[in-house]
Short mmCIF file of C-alpha atoms (C1' of nucleotides) in Angstrom, two decimals:
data_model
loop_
_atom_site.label_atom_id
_atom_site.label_comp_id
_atom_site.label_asym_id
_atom_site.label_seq_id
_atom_site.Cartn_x
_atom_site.Cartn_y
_atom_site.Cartn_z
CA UNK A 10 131.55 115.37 89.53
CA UNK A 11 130.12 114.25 92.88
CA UNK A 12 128.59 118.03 93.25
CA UNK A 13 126.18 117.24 90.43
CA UNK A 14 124.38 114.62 92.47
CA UNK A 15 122.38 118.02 94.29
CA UNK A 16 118.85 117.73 93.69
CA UNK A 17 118.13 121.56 93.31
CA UNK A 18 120.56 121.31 90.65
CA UNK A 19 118.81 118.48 88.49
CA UNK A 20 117.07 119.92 85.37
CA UNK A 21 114.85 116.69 85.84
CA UNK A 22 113.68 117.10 89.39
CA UNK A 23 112.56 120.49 88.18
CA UNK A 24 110.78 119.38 85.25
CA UNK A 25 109.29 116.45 87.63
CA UNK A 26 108.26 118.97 90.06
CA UNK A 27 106.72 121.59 88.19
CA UNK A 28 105.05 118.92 86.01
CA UNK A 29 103.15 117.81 89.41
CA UNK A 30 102.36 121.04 90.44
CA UNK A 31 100.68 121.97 87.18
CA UNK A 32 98.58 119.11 87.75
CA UNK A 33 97.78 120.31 91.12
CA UNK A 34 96.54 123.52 89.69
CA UNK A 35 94.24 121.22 87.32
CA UNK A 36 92.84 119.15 89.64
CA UNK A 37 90.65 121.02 91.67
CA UNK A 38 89.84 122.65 88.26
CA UNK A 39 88.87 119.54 86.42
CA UNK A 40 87.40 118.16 89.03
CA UNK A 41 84.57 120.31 88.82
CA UNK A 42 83.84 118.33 85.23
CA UNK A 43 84.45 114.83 86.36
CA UNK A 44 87.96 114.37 84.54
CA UNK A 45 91.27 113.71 85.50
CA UNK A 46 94.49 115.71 83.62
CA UNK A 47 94.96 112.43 81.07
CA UNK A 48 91.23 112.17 80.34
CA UNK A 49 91.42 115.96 80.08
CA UNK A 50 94.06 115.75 77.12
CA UNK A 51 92.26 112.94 75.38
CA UNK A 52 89.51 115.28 75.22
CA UNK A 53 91.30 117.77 73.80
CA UNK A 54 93.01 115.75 70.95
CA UNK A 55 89.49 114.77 70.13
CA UNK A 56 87.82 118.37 70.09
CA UNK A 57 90.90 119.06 67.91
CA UNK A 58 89.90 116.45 65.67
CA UNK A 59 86.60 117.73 65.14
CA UNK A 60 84.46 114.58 62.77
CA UNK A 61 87.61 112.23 62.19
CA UNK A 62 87.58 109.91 65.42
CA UNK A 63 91.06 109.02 65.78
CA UNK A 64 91.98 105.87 66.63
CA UNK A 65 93.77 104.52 69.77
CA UNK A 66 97.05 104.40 68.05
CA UNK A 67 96.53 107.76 66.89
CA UNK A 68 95.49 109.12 70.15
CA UNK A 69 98.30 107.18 71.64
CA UNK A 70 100.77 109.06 69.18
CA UNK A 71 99.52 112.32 69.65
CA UNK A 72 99.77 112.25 73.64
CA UNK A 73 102.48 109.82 73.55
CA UNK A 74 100.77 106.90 75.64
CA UNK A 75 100.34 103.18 74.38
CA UNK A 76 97.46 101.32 74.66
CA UNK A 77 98.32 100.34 78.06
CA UNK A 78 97.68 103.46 79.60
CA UNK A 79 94.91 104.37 77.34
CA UNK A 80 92.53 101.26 77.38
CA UNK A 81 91.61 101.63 80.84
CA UNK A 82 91.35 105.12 80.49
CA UNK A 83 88.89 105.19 77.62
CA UNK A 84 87.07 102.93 79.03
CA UNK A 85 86.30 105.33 82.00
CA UNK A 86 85.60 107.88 79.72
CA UNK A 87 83.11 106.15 78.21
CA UNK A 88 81.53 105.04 81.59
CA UNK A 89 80.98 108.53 82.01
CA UNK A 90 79.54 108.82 78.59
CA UNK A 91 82.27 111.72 77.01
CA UNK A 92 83.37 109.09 74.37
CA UNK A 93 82.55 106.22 72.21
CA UNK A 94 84.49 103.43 71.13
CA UNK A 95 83.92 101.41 67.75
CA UNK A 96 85.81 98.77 65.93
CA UNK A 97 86.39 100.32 62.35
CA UNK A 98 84.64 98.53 59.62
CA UNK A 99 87.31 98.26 57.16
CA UNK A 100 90.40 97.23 59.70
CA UNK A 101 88.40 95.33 62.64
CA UNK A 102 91.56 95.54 64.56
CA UNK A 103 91.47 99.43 64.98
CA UNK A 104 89.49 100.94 67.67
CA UNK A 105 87.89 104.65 66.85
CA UNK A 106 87.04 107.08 69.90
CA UNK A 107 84.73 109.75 68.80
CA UNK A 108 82.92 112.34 71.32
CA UNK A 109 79.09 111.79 72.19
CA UNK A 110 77.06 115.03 72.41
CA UNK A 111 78.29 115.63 76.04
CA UNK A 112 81.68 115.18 75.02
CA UNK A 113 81.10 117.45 72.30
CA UNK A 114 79.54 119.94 74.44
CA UNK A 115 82.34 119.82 77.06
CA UNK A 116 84.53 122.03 75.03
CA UNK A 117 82.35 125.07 75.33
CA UNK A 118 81.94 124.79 79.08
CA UNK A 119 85.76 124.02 79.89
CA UNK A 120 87.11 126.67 77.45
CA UNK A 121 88.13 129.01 80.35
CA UNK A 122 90.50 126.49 81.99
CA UNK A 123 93.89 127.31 80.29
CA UNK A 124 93.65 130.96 81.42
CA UNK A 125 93.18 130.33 84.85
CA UNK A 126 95.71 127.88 84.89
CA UNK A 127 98.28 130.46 82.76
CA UNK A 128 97.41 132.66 85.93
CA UNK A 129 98.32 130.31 88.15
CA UNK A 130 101.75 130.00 86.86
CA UNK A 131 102.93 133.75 88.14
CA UNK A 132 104.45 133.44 84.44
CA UNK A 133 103.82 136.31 81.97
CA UNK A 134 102.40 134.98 78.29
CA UNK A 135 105.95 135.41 76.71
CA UNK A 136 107.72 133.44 79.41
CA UNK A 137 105.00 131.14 78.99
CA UNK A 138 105.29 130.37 75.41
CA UNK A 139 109.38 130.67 75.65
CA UNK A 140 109.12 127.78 78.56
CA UNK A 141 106.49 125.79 76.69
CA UNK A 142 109.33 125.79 73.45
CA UNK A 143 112.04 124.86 75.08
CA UNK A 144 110.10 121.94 76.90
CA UNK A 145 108.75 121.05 73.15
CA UNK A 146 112.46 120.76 72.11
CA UNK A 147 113.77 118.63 74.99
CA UNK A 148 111.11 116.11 74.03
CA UNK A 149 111.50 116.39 70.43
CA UNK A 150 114.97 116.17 70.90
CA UNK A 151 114.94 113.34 73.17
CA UNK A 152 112.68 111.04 70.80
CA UNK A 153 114.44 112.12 67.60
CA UNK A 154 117.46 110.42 69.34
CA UNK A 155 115.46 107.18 70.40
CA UNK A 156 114.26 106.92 67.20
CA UNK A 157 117.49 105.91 65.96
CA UNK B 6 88.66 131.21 74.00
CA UNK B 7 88.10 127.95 71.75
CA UNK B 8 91.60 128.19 70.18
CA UNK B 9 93.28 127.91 73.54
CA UNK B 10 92.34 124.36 73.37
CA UNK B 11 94.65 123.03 71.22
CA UNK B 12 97.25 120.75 72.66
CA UNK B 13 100.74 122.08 70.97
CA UNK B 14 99.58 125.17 72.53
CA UNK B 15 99.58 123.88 76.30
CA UNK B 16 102.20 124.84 78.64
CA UNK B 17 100.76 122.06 80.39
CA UNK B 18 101.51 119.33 77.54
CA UNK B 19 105.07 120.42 77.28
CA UNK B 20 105.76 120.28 80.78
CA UNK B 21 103.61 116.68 81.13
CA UNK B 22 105.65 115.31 77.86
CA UNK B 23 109.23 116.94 79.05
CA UNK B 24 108.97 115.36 81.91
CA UNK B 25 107.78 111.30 80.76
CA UNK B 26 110.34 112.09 78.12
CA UNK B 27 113.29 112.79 80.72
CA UNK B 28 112.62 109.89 82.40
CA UNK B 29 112.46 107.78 79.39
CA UNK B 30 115.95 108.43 79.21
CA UNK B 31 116.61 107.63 83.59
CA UNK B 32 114.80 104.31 83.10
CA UNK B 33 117.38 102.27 81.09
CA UNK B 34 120.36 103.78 82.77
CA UNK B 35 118.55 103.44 86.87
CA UNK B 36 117.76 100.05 85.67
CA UNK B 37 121.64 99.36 85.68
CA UNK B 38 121.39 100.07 89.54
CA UNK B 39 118.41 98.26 89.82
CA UNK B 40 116.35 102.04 90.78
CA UNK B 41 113.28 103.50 89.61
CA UNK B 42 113.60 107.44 88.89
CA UNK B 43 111.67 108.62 92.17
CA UNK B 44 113.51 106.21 94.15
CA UNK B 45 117.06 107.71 93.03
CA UNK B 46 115.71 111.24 93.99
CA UNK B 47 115.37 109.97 97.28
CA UNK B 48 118.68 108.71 97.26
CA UNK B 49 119.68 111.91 96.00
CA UNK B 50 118.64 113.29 99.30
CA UNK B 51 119.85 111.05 101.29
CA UNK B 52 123.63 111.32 99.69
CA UNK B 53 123.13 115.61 100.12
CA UNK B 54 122.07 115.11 103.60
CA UNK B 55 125.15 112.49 104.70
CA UNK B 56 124.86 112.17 108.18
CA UNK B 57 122.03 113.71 109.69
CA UNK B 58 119.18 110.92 108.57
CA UNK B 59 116.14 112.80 107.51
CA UNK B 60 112.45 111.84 108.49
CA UNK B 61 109.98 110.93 106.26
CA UNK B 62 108.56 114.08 106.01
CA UNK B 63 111.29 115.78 106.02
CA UNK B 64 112.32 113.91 102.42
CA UNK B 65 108.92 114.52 101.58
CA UNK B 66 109.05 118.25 101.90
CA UNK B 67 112.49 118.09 99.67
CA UNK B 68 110.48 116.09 96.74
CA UNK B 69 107.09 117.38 97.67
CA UNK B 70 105.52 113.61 98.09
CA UNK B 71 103.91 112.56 100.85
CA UNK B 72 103.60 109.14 102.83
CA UNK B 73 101.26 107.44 100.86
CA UNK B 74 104.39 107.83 98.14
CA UNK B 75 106.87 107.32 100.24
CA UNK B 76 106.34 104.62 102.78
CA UNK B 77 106.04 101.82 100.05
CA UNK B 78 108.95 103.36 98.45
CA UNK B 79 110.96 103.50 100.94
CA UNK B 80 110.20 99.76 102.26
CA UNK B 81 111.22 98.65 98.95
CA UNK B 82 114.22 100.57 98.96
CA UNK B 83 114.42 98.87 102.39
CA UNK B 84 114.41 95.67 100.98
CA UNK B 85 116.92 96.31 98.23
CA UNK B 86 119.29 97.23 101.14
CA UNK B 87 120.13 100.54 100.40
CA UNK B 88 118.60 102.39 103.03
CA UNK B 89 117.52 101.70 106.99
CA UNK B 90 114.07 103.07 108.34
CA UNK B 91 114.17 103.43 112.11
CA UNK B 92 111.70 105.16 114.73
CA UNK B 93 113.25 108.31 116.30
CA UNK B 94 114.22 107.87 119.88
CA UNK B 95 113.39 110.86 121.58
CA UNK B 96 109.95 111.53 118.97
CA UNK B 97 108.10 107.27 118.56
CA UNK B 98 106.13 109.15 115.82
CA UNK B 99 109.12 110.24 113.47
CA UNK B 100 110.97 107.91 111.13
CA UNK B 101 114.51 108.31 109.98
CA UNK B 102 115.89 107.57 106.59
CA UNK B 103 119.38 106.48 106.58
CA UNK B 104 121.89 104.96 104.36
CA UNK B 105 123.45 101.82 104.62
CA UNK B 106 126.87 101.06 103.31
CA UNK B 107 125.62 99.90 100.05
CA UNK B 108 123.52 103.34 99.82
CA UNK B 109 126.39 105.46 100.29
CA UNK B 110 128.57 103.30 98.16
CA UNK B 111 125.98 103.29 95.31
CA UNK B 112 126.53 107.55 95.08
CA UNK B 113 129.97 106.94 92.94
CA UNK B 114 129.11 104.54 90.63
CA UNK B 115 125.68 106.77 90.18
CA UNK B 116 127.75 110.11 89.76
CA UNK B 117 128.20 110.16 85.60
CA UNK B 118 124.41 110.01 85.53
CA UNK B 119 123.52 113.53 85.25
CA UNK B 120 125.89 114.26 82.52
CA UNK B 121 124.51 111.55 80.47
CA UNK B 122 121.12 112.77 80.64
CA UNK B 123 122.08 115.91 80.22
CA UNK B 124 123.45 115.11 77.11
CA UNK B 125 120.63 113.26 75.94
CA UNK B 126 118.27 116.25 76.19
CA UNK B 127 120.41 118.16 73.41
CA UNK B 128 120.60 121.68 74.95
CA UNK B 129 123.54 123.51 76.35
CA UNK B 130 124.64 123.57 79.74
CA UNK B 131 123.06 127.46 79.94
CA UNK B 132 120.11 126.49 78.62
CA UNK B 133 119.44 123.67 80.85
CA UNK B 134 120.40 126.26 83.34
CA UNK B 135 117.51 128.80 81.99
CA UNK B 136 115.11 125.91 81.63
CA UNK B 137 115.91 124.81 85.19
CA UNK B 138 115.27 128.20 86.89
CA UNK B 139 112.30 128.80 84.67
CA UNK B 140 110.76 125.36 85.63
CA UNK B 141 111.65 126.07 89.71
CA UNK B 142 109.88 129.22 89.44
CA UNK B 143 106.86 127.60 88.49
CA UNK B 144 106.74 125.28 90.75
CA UNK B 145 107.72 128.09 93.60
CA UNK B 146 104.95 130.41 92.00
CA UNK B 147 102.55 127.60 92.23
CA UNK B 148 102.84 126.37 95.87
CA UNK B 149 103.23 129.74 97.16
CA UNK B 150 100.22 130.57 96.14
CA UNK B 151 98.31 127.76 97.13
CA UNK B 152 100.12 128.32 100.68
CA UNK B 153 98.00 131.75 100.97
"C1'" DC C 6 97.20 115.79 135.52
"C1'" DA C 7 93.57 114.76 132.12
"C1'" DC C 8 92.16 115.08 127.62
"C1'" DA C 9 91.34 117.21 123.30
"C1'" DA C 10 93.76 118.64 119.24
"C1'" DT C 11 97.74 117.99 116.52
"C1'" DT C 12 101.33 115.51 114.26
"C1'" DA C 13 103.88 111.40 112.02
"C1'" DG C 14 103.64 107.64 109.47
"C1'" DA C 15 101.20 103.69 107.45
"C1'" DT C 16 97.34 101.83 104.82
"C1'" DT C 17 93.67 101.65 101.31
"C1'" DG C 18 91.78 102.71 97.01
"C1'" DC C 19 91.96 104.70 92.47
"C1'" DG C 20 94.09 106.30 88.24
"C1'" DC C 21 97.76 106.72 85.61
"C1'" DA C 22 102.48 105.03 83.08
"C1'" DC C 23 104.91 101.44 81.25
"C1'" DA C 24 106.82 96.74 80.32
"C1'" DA C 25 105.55 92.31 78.92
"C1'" DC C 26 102.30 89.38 77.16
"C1'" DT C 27 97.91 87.81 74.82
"C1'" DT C 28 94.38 87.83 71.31
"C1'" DA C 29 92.57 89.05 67.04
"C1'" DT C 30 93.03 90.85 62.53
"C1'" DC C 31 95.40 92.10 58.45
"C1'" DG C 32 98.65 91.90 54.46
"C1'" DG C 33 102.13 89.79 51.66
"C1'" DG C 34 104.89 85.86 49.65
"C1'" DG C 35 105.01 81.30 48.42
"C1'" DC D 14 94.85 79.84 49.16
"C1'" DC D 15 97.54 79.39 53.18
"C1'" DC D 16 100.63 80.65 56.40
"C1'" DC D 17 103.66 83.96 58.58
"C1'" DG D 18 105.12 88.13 60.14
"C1'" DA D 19 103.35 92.55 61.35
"C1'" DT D 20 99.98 95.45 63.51
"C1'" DA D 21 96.06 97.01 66.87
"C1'" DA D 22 94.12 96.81 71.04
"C1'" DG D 23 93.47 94.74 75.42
"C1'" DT D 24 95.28 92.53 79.79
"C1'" DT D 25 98.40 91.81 83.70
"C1'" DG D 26 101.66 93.23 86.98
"C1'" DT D 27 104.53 96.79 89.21
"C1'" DG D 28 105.43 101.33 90.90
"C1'" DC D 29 104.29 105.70 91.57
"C1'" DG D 30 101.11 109.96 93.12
"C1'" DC D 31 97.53 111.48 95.81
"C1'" DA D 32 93.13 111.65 98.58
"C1'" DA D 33 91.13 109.77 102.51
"C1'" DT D 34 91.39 107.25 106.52
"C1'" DC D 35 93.61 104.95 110.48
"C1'" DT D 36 96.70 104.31 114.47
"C1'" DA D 37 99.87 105.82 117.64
"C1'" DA D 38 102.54 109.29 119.88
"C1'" DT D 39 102.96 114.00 121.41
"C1'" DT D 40 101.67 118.64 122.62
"C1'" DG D 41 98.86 122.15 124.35
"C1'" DT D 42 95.17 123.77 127.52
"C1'" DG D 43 92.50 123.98 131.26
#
DNA sequence: CACAATTAGATTGCGCACAACTTATCGGGG
DNA sequence: CCCCGATAAGTTGTGCGCAATCTAATTGTG
């Protein structure tokens, strides 16, 4: 039906909307370290990681982002010394980012940041976690169905 | 503290992934009609408004982009002949969006759209309703705020 | 009426996202 | 052992998104 064409009705407009208002809460937030929201959730797949660098690929898996996107972007992070790229010894085609010392050191300083952005939500913790599942399903749902 | 920073924890994550995810699913079907997913919201707009043409703020206050977005967008949508840009008679300043023939035609052939995507996400009509308001309430929560 | 402050839109520059392509390496079958 | 398909990462090109800046038109104030 023609009514369905109503943007306040679109599930997606209000997925794209809060998505880029979440990231307006971060920004002024992670701008204080230098990092942009991406670079920001390569950081944390590594910190996750702890000693096993993961490789592109495997970063690219884990945030769902190719090497397209990522390249450039590790490259910056790099620049700015977080990260270190190395071609593996035994498969010269795979690239391994691991953390330097400031990288590592990061995590300590920035460990406040999901709490203040939780507060800037207005959302209680339960609505929070109930929102954050449901989102989790659309996507899993959504690539389970690519997938075949 | 530490274990916040874990990325299947995020709010943030879902909402970033939810979102690329969705319009994973737009791009193959817009590319039918030739539009990019932030270009059909525009259009979405547009077809809500009928005749009164908005300005270019005015669509930017509906999609919460501004004219670095939208001016480039808008010429290209321009060029694809689907809308007209024309400077305001009585304000030289303002802009208005219209339609042209093609634009307004394009809003049938568009109108299964939602219902595909909505199927494609793999919840139920009332939970894409709960998700929905959930999702608008951030993003309501979030500006008002930043408003103060 | 003059002129400063405001407003509207466009432009520039940067960093994603993503498709398409390129280069280099690896692994398996003849 | 060699080639051939597959895999990993990087590169190029396009289109957002947003900050910062610019130009032009308008409004408010004295």
């Amino acid at each position: 039906m023609t009514d369905d064409l109503v943007l306040r009705r679109q599930v997606c407009f209000a997925l794209y909307a809060a998505s880029r208002a979440l990231t307006d809460v971060y920004r002024p937030i992670l701008d204080e370290f230098g990092l942009t929201y991406p670079q920001y959730l390569v950081l944390l797949v590594l910190w996750e990681r702890g000693d096993d660098a993961p490789t592109v690929s495997e970063l690219g898996a884990a945030l769902r982002l190719d090497s397209g996107t990522l390249s450039p972007l590790l490259k910056r992070l790099e620049a700015a010394g977080l990260v270190v790229r190395s071609r593996s010894a035994r498969d010269e085609r795979r690239v391994e980012v691991g953390l330097t010392a400031d990288g590592a050191a990061l995590r300590q300083r920035i460990g406040e940041v999901p709490a203040r952005v939780a507060r800037a939500t207005g959302l209680t913790q339960a609505e929070l976690v109930a929102l954050r599942d449901s989102l989790t399903r659309v996507t899993e749902t959504i690539h389970r169905q690519k997938e075949q």
